[in-house]
CSV table of C-alpha atoms in Angstrom, one decimal:
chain,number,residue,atom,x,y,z
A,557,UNK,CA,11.2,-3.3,4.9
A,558,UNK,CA,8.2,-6.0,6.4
A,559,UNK,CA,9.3,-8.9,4.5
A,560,UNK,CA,12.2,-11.3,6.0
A,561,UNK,CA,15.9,-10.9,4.4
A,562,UNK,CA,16.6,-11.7,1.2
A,563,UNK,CA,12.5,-12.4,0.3
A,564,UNK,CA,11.3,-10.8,-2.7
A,565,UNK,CA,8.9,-8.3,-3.1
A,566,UNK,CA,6.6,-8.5,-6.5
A,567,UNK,CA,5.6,-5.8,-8.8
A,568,UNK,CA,3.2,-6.3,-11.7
A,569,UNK,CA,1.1,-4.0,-13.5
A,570,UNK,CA,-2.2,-4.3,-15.9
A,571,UNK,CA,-3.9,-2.1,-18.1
A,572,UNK,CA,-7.8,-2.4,-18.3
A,573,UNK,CA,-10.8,-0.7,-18.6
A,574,UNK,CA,-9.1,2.1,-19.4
A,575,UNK,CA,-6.6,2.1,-16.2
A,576,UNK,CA,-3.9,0.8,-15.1
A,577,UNK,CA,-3.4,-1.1,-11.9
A,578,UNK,CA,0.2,-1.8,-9.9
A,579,UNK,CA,0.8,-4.3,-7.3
A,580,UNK,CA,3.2,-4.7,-5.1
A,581,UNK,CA,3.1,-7.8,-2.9
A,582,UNK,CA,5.0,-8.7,0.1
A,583,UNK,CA,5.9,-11.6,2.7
A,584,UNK,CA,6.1,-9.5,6.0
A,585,UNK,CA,3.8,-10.1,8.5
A,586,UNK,CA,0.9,-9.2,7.1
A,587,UNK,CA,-1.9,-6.4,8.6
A,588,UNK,CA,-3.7,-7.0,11.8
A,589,UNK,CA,-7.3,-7.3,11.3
A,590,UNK,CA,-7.8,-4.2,14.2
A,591,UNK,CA,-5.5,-1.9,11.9
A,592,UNK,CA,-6.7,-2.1,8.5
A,593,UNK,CA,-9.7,0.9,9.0
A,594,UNK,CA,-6.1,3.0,9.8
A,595,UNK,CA,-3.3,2.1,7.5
A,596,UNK,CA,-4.0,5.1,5.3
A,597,UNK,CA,-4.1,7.5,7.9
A,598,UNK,CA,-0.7,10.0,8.6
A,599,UNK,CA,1.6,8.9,11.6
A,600,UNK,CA,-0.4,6.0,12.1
A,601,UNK,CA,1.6,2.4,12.7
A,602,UNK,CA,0.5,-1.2,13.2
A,603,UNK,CA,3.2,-1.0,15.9
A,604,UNK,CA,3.8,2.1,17.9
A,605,UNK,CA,5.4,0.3,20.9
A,606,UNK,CA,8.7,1.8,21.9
A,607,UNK,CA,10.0,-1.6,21.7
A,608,UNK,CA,8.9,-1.5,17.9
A,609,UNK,CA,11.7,-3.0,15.2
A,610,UNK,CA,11.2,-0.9,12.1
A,611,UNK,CA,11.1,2.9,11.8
A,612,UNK,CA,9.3,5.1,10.0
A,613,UNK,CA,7.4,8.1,10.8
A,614,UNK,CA,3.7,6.7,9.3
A,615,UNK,CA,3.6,8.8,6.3
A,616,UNK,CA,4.2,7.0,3.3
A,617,UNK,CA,0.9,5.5,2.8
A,618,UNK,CA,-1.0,8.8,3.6
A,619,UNK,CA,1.1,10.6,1.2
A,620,UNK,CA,1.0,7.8,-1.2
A,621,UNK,CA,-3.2,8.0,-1.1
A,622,UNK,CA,-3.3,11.8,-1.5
A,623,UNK,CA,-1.3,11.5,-4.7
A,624,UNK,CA,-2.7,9.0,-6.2
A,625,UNK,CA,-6.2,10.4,-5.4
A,626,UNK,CA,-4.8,13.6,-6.8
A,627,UNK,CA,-4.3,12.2,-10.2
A,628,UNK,CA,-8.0,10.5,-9.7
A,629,UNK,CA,-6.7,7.3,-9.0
A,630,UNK,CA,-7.8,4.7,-5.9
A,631,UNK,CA,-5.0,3.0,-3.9
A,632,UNK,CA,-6.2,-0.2,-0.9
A,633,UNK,CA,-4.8,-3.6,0.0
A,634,UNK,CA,-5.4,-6.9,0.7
A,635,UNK,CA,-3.4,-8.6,3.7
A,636,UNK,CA,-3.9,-11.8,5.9
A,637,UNK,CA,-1.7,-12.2,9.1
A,638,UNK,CA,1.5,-14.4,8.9
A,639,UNK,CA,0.8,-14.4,5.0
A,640,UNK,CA,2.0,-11.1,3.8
A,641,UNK,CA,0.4,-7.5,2.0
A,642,UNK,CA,-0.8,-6.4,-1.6
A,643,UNK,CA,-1.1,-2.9,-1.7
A,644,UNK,CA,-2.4,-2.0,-5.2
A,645,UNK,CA,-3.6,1.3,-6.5
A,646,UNK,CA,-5.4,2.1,-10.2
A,647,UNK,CA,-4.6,5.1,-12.0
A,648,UNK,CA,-6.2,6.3,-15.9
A,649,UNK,CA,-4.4,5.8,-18.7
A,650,UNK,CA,-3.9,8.9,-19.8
A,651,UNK,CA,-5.3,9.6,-23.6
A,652,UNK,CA,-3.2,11.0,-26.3
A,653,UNK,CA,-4.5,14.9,-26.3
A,654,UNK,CA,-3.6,14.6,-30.5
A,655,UNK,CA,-5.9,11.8,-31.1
């Protein structure tokens, strides 16, 4: 929903060490320096202005931390201002129990 219209939005995924890591990279506006220490905290938004152009209650990331934490994974981001976001997160691989 950050990126302009019609922009694409990138998904890749590597296995390594044993884990797997997704990105998913966007062209929005990026995240402001003073908000980074935040993003993964519930109801939290870069913009909380009434005047503010996209919705969203500030859950997604929180949620999306605690469940990938739950299944012992990590989850951050890297993101420069005007330039876009890559949120990533690494999870195990899980092991075939039969082997």
């Amino acid at each position: 929903k950050f990126s302009p219209p019609q922009a694409e939005v990138e998904v890749s995924a590597l296995a390594c060490n044993g884990k797997v890591r997704v990105n998913v990279r966007d062209h929005g506006p990026g995240i402001p320096d003073n908000f980074r220490s935040q993003i993964f905290q519930r109801f939290e938004r870069a913009d909380n202005s009434n005047t503010r152009r996209k919705g969203g209650t500030g859950l997604g990331l929180a949620i999306s931390k605690a469940l990938i934490e739950h299944m012992n994974g990590t989850i951050d981001f890297d993101s420069a201002e005007g330039q876009g976001s890559t949120f990533y997160f690494e999870l195990p691989i899980a092991r075939d129990p039969a082997s």
